[in-house]
Amino acid sequence: MSVAQAVVADGTSRRERGGRSARREQRSHGPQGLGRPYITRNIPSYDILSEENLLRIEAAADRILAEIGIEFRDDPVALDHWKRAGANVDGELVKFEPGMLREILKTAPAEFTQHARNRERSVRIGGKNVVFSPAYGSPFVMDLDKGRRYGTIEDFRNFVKLAQSSPWLHHSGGTICEPVDVPVNKRHLDMIYAHIRYSDRAFMGSVTSESRAEDSIDMARILFGRDFVEENCVILGNVNVNSPLVWDATMTTALRAYARANQAAVVVPFILGGAMGPVTNAGAIAQSLAETMAGCALTQLERPGAPVIFGNFLSSMSLRSGSPTFGTPEPAIGSMVVGQLARRLNLPLRCSGNFTTSKLPDAHAMNEGTMSMLAAVHCGANFILHAAGFLDGLLSMSYEKFVMDADFCGALHTYLDGVQIDDNQLALDAFQEVGPGNHFFGCAHTMANYQTAFWDSEIADNEPFEKWEAAGGEDAARRANRKWKKALLEYEAPPLDMGIDEELQDFIARKKASMEDAWY
Amino acid sequence: MSVAQAVVADGTSRRERGGRSARREQRSHGPQGLGRPYITRNIPSYDILSEENLLRIEAAADRILAEIGIEFRDDPVALDHWKRAGANVDGELVKFEPGMLREILKTAPAEFTQHARNRERSVRIGGKNVVFSPAYGSPFVMDLDKGRRYGTIEDFRNFVKLAQSSPWLHHSGGTICEPVDVPVNKRHLDMIYAHIRYSDRAFMGSVTSESRAEDSIDMARILFGRDFVEENCVILGNVNVNSPLVWDATMTTALRAYARANQAAVVVPFILGGAMGPVTNAGAIAQSLAETMAGCALTQLERPGAPVIFGNFLSSMSLRSGSPTFGTPEPAIGSMVVGQLARRLNLPLRCSGNFTTSKLPDAHAMNEGTMSMLAAVHCGANFILHAAGFLDGLLSMSYEKFVMDADFCGALHTYLDGVQIDDNQLALDAFQEVGPGNHFFGCAHTMANYQTAFWDSEIADNEPFEKWEAAGGEDAARRANRKWKKALLEYEAPPLDMGIDEELQDFIARKKASMEDAWY
């Protein structure tokens, strides 16, 4: 007797119960709580380094900070902050006594809530919580039908809608792709509006200049109310170190704008070992720790207590071609170490994502992506940017990979739930009922548990070969192609208060009218 | 300056040094020691359950063994063993007092060497060691050119050759595919001969009957010498429980044949949750523990001190179609728990592999395979069967997936090396040399370390999009297709003593002449 038959024998059919969508519904609200606003992990982080070796990395970072220092370019306010904090400032080069940054970082919260306009979708960042957010920053988009081309605002909106449609992502992300059909100096307005209009989840703002960061925050103020924003995190800004050991004013002024408004900067060195950092993993990790501590500490000098996320982006490079590589084993291992280091600083962590250099949503893409994404969840990352869509070494956002990755994020919900150990899960009554040599298909324990038993992928095809072949013998990319088109067709925008919508549109129109289009 | 230019500036070009093959050569013998006979892991296992919860699973297994029991069918010798050991034997149903099997298992070695005919390729199984072995048991084979068809002895030999050609596999495996063009009762002879003739690595024998197990061991005696085999492990036999809670005579007589000859049985329950075990993970794990302990203990009753491997094969099923699913999150998590349980028994572990239900070497295949394979290495598995080639829910051995998986096994060498922490790896001199804002391409530290710095995949394409597109825009499966053909073309058989070869062929001819062909 198959499960389906067993269910019929049980008096109701799967169809009567609504089949897959009812099951998903039940999962969303059931005891396992799949389809949650974010994940609270039930498995520990994977700690691969000993205390002794962590101390050696921290000592190396301290020496980099004390002996080599970090340049803060073209931002006199940042330099003033450092002088007042007691750093050794020589021109734009800042050196830090060991322990100084750790002391400053004590005011940063270990955990905070980023509010969504749908308050049921607010996310908790830090601690045992895990938030999946789409990939960020690709100039190109691609799909199986039209291949690779520059991203447009229509693509951008499509990806916001696809993320909103997925029960397995928790965040709307930021610059999901660059909308190159909108002037560079006005893009941020249309991107923020798309996040607000087409998603009811939390999102990220612009960091490409201080004024664009402030526009982003102002739009969040319209959405959430000025007083609420003053007290609560409602927007993130992802700022990058110009590795090695340089912070540019574009980034520090944006970082300070977010901190000043009590919003969270995500502080991220981007280190390709052998290029922007040493070719050896331990050195790249030490550098990353030094750079991130400095950036995070600057947020606390701007506004003590402002939320901040300890970020990280390690990767390797092909030493034959000089091309960056992604999803390789060294950064996966590096992520695990970075996770340990971030926890010792008691800061929320952003780490890794679904990285790959593949130019297609193929075996190469998912091999690298899966290793990289598992490193993110194993290392204890709290905010996982690049969780869906990453292809082509971050140069392209892929429609098919997006839905594959989102599906994998679903599997990771089950994975991070670990194993429940209780009498029902241990199932001794089932063994008593079934006994040696018999099957468990229709037994009472199976009937009571099957609906929430196993992760049920929408991308995997686990039908027998003959059935799969008769249905067209499609590969996963082709299935994903149908899936994103269906999701866009079925998409419905979440309701948005008309007054707020008008105020946002007025703000955007005023801002756009106030400046000439700039295209670079 | 690119690395290539930097190297030229350094006085020698990559080409002069022999490029990739020289680098691989150096890796094989260099300090990182990639391309080793097996891996000794430098990262800990990933222990996800608390002591308290492990005790609850062990208590559940003890209750299954004591209250429900295990049937040992049609093997009076096994029943006699159990009676003498003090088990409660009622007909063919055997019940075990808590603690009894653990006590018997104390004579089993925690770690042992399986010898290869090339002694430099002998593998150490147990402890911190990891051995990758090809997939096992598919009736079909497939490749991109000819699609799916039944496996033949030619396919079998091809896969032995492909495994032998890969620096990233450590073992020749067993029934890599079923050679259906050879009679069922004679296949084992041709398979063992292929392993011996076309590989110089360790291998596995037949388990489909006691006499075939003994034939396999006899062929190993010809190869290694009778006295050597009496004292050393040279062949493994993979025996399956007929889950739930039944051991059939085919398996127990084969298991006892291996143990009697001081060779290692791999004891493996095959549990699809909801079918051969409970639909809940904790119960399936407890059952698996009970079944494996009983099988492993039986080897010790047959011959105390015989090597044995604690095996495991958990999977889930689609509760819509009743199809088995592979590479899903529940068994991945289950593997981590099983690893903890096996270490508490102080037994070498076989767990997981590169599992998937995909019918193509596509994104689906490598997403599931990568999660499953990482679970195997994270859980501390010592012998990882199904490390390469698994497709179609174990029904098909794929040529393309085989080389993709073998390449991923290479990445896992680097992964399992973890992070080295020493002064050179921490690279403080490089920071002193390079300073803020400069690149590390040509610095002394990069020049000294780049050759062993990063994992260098032969399947991934990390060229820029335009270069990849101009070269044909191939996906990973197409690249893998070229790679396996090239590997077979370039394959050279390792030398084999002519006397031994003749003796083996005589043995096979005698055995084949002694029985009629049987085709089922």
mmCIF file of C-alpha atoms in Angstrom, chain A residues 217-426:
data_model
loop_
_atom_site.group_PDB
_atom_site.id
_atom_site.type_symbol
_atom_site.label_atom_id
_atom_site.label_comp_id
_atom_site.label_asym_id
_atom_site.label_seq_id
_atom_site.Cartn_x
_atom_site.Cartn_y
_atom_site.Cartn_z
ATOM 1 C CA ILE A 217 16.731 56.002 4.980
ATOM 2 C CA ASP A 218 14.321 58.877 4.287
ATOM 3 C CA MET A 219 12.136 56.550 2.225
ATOM 4 C CA ALA A 220 12.167 54.091 5.120
ATOM 5 C CA ARG A 221 11.097 56.947 7.380
ATOM 6 C CA ILE A 222 8.111 57.624 5.124
ATOM 7 C CA LEU A 223 7.194 53.940 5.284
ATOM 8 C CA PHE A 224 7.704 53.334 9.006
ATOM 9 C CA GLY A 225 7.410 56.838 10.516
ATOM 10 C CA ARG A 226 10.326 59.011 11.594
ATOM 11 C CA ASP A 227 10.042 58.239 15.320
ATOM 12 C CA PHE A 228 9.882 54.511 14.761
ATOM 13 C CA VAL A 229 13.013 54.587 12.607
ATOM 14 C CA GLU A 230 14.883 56.579 15.224
ATOM 15 C CA GLU A 231 14.375 53.718 17.678
ATOM 16 C CA ASN A 232 14.289 50.656 15.408
ATOM 17 C CA CYS A 233 16.263 49.101 12.575
ATOM 18 C CA VAL A 234 14.249 49.086 9.349
ATOM 19 C CA ILE A 235 16.963 49.198 6.664
ATOM 20 C CA LEU A 236 20.433 47.757 6.115
ATOM 21 C CA GLY A 237 23.330 49.210 4.129
ATOM 22 C CA ASN A 238 26.015 46.865 2.821
ATOM 23 C CA VAL A 239 29.384 48.675 2.816
ATOM 24 C CA ASN A 240 32.597 47.250 1.397
ATOM 25 C CA VAL A 241 36.174 47.710 2.471
ATOM 26 C CA ASN A 242 38.479 48.619 -0.391
ATOM 27 C CA SER A 243 40.759 45.755 0.609
ATOM 28 C CA PRO A 244 43.588 45.585 1.473
ATOM 29 C CA LEU A 245 43.366 47.895 4.458
ATOM 30 C CA VAL A 246 41.677 50.890 2.857
ATOM 31 C CA TRP A 247 38.324 52.448 3.688
ATOM 32 C CA ASP A 248 37.146 54.954 1.072
ATOM 33 C CA ALA A 249 34.978 57.954 1.915
ATOM 34 C CA THR A 250 32.096 56.698 -0.262
ATOM 35 C CA MET A 251 31.773 53.735 2.045
ATOM 36 C CA THR A 252 32.601 55.362 5.386
ATOM 37 C CA THR A 253 30.187 58.237 4.802
ATOM 38 C CA ALA A 254 27.437 55.771 3.857
ATOM 39 C CA LEU A 255 28.334 53.588 6.838
ATOM 40 C CA ARG A 256 28.146 56.599 9.124
ATOM 41 C CA ALA A 257 24.830 57.687 7.598
ATOM 42 C CA TYR A 258 23.268 54.331 8.473
ATOM 43 C CA ALA A 259 24.759 54.286 11.960
ATOM 44 C CA ARG A 260 23.741 57.910 12.612
ATOM 45 C CA ALA A 261 20.140 56.970 11.788
ATOM 46 C CA ASN A 262 20.360 53.929 14.091
ATOM 47 C CA GLN A 263 20.244 51.645 11.065
ATOM 48 C CA ALA A 264 22.535 48.670 10.499
ATOM 49 C CA ALA A 265 25.600 48.777 8.313
ATOM 50 C CA VAL A 266 26.828 45.416 7.031
ATOM 51 C CA VAL A 267 30.614 45.741 7.032
ATOM 52 C CA VAL A 268 32.219 43.576 4.361
ATOM 53 C CA PRO A 269 35.804 43.218 3.219
ATOM 54 C CA PHE A 270 35.987 41.694 -0.258
ATOM 55 C CA ILE A 271 39.167 39.665 -0.345
ATOM 56 C CA LEU A 272 40.275 37.532 -3.265
ATOM 57 C CA GLY A 273 43.275 35.738 -1.832
ATOM 58 C CA GLY A 274 46.396 36.539 -3.848
ATOM 59 C CA ALA A 275 44.959 39.870 -5.057
ATOM 60 C CA MET A 276 43.403 41.974 -2.286
ATOM 61 C CA GLY A 277 44.892 39.802 0.431
ATOM 62 C CA PRO A 278 47.493 37.118 0.982
ATOM 63 C CA VAL A 279 47.311 33.938 -1.031
ATOM 64 C CA THR A 280 47.143 31.949 2.210
ATOM 65 C CA ASN A 281 43.806 31.462 3.948
ATOM 66 C CA ALA A 282 44.895 32.246 7.525
ATOM 67 C CA GLY A 283 46.355 35.594 6.463
ATOM 68 C CA ALA A 284 43.262 36.540 4.474
ATOM 69 C CA ILE A 285 41.107 35.709 7.499
ATOM 70 C CA ALA A 286 43.282 37.815 9.813
ATOM 71 C CA GLN A 287 43.111 40.726 7.375
ATOM 72 C CA SER A 288 39.373 40.357 7.082
ATOM 73 C CA LEU A 289 39.015 40.407 10.856
ATOM 74 C CA ALA A 290 41.122 43.577 11.102
ATOM 75 C CA GLU A 291 39.205 45.395 8.360
ATOM 76 C CA THR A 292 35.781 44.398 9.652
ATOM 77 C CA MET A 293 36.544 45.277 13.267
ATOM 78 C CA ALA A 294 37.655 48.743 12.171
ATOM 79 C CA GLY A 295 34.498 49.343 10.124
ATOM 80 C CA CYS A 296 32.172 47.995 12.794
ATOM 81 C CA ALA A 297 33.921 50.095 15.443
ATOM 82 C CA LEU A 298 33.465 53.223 13.318
ATOM 83 C CA THR A 299 29.673 52.711 13.458
ATOM 84 C CA GLN A 300 29.895 52.734 17.244
ATOM 85 C CA LEU A 301 31.924 55.948 17.250
ATOM 86 C CA GLU A 302 29.268 57.535 15.031
ATOM 87 C CA ARG A 303 26.478 56.317 17.286
ATOM 88 C CA PRO A 304 27.156 53.994 20.204
ATOM 89 C CA GLY A 305 24.654 51.155 20.271
ATOM 90 C CA ALA A 306 23.760 51.343 16.575
ATOM 91 C CA PRO A 307 23.168 47.867 15.134
ATOM 92 C CA VAL A 308 25.943 46.585 12.887
ATOM 93 C CA ILE A 309 26.631 43.288 11.128
ATOM 94 C CA PHE A 310 30.090 41.725 10.990
ATOM 95 C CA GLY A 311 30.430 40.839 7.316
ATOM 96 C CA ASN A 312 32.798 38.760 5.304
ATOM 97 C CA PHE A 313 33.461 37.866 1.683
ATOM 98 C CA LEU A 314 36.467 35.640 1.215
ATOM 99 C CA SER A 315 37.221 34.104 -2.128
ATOM 100 C CA SER A 316 40.068 32.547 -4.016
ATOM 101 C CA MET A 317 41.383 33.133 -7.512
ATOM 102 C CA SER A 318 42.555 31.052 -10.392
ATOM 103 C CA LEU A 319 46.299 31.445 -10.359
ATOM 104 C CA ARG A 320 46.429 30.378 -13.986
ATOM 105 C CA SER A 321 44.114 33.048 -15.389
ATOM 106 C CA GLY A 322 43.884 35.568 -12.583
ATOM 107 C CA SER A 323 40.091 35.139 -12.612
ATOM 108 C CA PRO A 324 38.288 35.180 -9.295
ATOM 109 C CA THR A 325 36.880 31.827 -8.229
ATOM 110 C CA PHE A 326 33.828 31.324 -6.017
ATOM 111 C CA GLY A 327 32.350 28.422 -4.161
ATOM 112 C CA THR A 328 35.763 26.810 -3.704
ATOM 113 C CA PRO A 329 36.862 24.935 -0.585
ATOM 114 C CA GLU A 330 39.232 27.540 0.887
ATOM 115 C CA PRO A 331 36.613 30.261 1.432
ATOM 116 C CA ALA A 332 34.129 27.637 2.671
ATOM 117 C CA ILE A 333 36.614 26.652 5.357
ATOM 118 C CA GLY A 334 37.468 30.317 5.921
ATOM 119 C CA SER A 335 33.787 31.040 6.602
ATOM 120 C CA MET A 336 33.737 28.549 9.444
ATOM 121 C CA VAL A 337 36.678 30.303 11.065
ATOM 122 C CA VAL A 338 35.175 33.736 10.521
ATOM 123 C CA GLY A 339 32.019 32.510 12.242
ATOM 124 C CA GLN A 340 34.003 31.578 15.319
ATOM 125 C CA LEU A 341 35.745 34.969 15.310
ATOM 126 C CA ALA A 342 32.484 36.913 14.974
ATOM 127 C CA ARG A 343 30.915 35.044 17.872
ATOM 128 C CA ARG A 344 33.921 35.920 20.031
ATOM 129 C CA LEU A 345 33.124 39.560 19.261
ATOM 130 C CA ASN A 346 29.467 38.941 20.065
ATOM 131 C CA LEU A 347 28.346 40.476 16.759
ATOM 132 C CA PRO A 348 25.738 39.311 14.228
ATOM 133 C CA LEU A 349 27.431 37.712 11.215
ATOM 134 C CA ARG A 350 26.988 37.965 7.478
ATOM 135 C CA CYS A 351 29.016 35.326 5.671
ATOM 136 C CA SER A 352 29.211 33.463 2.338
ATOM 137 C CA GLY A 353 26.194 32.743 0.143
ATOM 138 C CA ASN A 354 25.418 30.703 -2.923
ATOM 139 C CA PHE A 355 28.616 31.480 -4.839
ATOM 140 C CA THR A 356 29.794 30.135 -8.192
ATOM 141 C CA THR A 357 31.660 31.153 -11.333
ATOM 142 C CA SER A 358 29.429 29.062 -13.583
ATOM 143 C CA LYS A 359 27.786 30.881 -16.460
ATOM 144 C CA LEU A 360 24.798 28.509 -16.499
ATOM 145 C CA PRO A 361 22.445 27.072 -13.875
ATOM 146 C CA ASP A 362 24.196 23.725 -14.285
ATOM 147 C CA ALA A 363 25.985 21.070 -12.250
ATOM 148 C CA HIS A 364 29.006 23.336 -11.763
ATOM 149 C CA ALA A 365 26.791 26.116 -10.392
ATOM 150 C CA MET A 366 25.029 23.967 -7.836
ATOM 151 C CA ASN A 367 28.133 22.072 -6.761
ATOM 152 C CA GLU A 368 29.953 25.289 -5.880
ATOM 153 C CA GLY A 369 26.812 27.045 -4.673
ATOM 154 C CA THR A 370 25.838 24.215 -2.357
ATOM 155 C CA MET A 371 29.271 23.975 -0.762
ATOM 156 C CA SER A 372 29.369 27.730 -0.283
ATOM 157 C CA MET A 373 25.813 27.987 1.044
ATOM 158 C CA LEU A 374 26.325 25.126 3.478
ATOM 159 C CA ALA A 375 29.441 26.897 4.747
ATOM 160 C CA ALA A 376 27.229 29.922 5.391
ATOM 161 C CA VAL A 377 24.738 27.971 7.460
ATOM 162 C CA HIS A 378 27.403 25.883 9.196
ATOM 163 C CA CYS A 379 29.512 28.877 10.182
ATOM 164 C CA GLY A 380 26.591 30.357 12.084
ATOM 165 C CA ALA A 381 25.912 33.259 9.710
ATOM 166 C CA ASN A 382 22.859 35.251 10.747
ATOM 167 C CA PHE A 383 22.298 37.239 7.578
ATOM 168 C CA ILE A 384 23.071 35.313 4.408
ATOM 169 C CA LEU A 385 23.224 37.663 1.463
ATOM 170 C CA HIS A 386 23.614 36.086 -2.003
ATOM 171 C CA ALA A 387 21.343 33.224 -0.924
ATOM 172 C CA ALA A 388 19.609 33.096 -4.318
ATOM 173 C CA GLY A 389 20.392 33.888 -7.945
ATOM 174 C CA PHE A 390 24.189 34.249 -7.890
ATOM 175 C CA LEU A 391 25.849 33.169 -11.150
ATOM 176 C CA ASP A 392 28.818 34.127 -13.297
ATOM 177 C CA GLY A 393 31.051 35.237 -10.409
ATOM 178 C CA LEU A 394 28.389 37.713 -9.228
ATOM 179 C CA LEU A 395 28.235 39.375 -12.630
ATOM 180 C CA SER A 396 24.839 37.871 -13.505
ATOM 181 C CA MET A 397 21.596 37.318 -11.690
ATOM 182 C CA SER A 398 19.968 34.185 -13.074
ATOM 183 C CA TYR A 399 16.213 33.673 -13.090
ATOM 184 C CA GLU A 400 16.570 29.889 -13.097
ATOM 185 C CA LYS A 401 19.278 29.771 -10.459
ATOM 186 C CA PHE A 402 17.185 32.090 -8.310
ATOM 187 C CA VAL A 403 14.337 29.599 -8.025
ATOM 188 C CA MET A 404 16.736 26.644 -7.648
ATOM 189 C CA ASP A 405 18.531 28.429 -4.838
ATOM 190 C CA ALA A 406 15.276 29.460 -3.175
ATOM 191 C CA ASP A 407 14.214 25.822 -3.250
ATOM 192 C CA PHE A 408 17.535 24.850 -1.659
ATOM 193 C CA CYS A 409 16.901 27.501 1.001
ATOM 194 C CA GLY A 410 13.730 25.544 1.723
ATOM 195 C CA ALA A 411 15.766 22.366 2.199
ATOM 196 C CA LEU A 412 17.995 24.314 4.578
ATOM 197 C CA HIS A 413 14.997 25.112 6.775
ATOM 198 C CA THR A 414 14.635 21.376 7.383
ATOM 199 C CA TYR A 415 18.403 20.957 7.687
ATOM 200 C CA LEU A 416 18.742 23.678 10.327
ATOM 201 C CA ASP A 417 15.909 22.107 12.306
ATOM 202 C CA GLY A 418 18.262 19.208 12.985
ATOM 203 C CA VAL A 419 16.814 16.129 14.643
ATOM 204 C CA GLN A 420 14.024 16.320 17.154
ATOM 205 C CA ILE A 421 14.451 13.756 19.897
ATOM 206 C CA ASP A 422 11.224 12.877 21.666
ATOM 207 C CA ASP A 423 9.068 9.802 22.074
ATOM 208 C CA ASN A 424 7.089 10.428 18.911
ATOM 209 C CA GLN A 425 10.230 10.962 16.840
ATOM 210 C CA LEU A 426 11.926 7.899 18.337
#
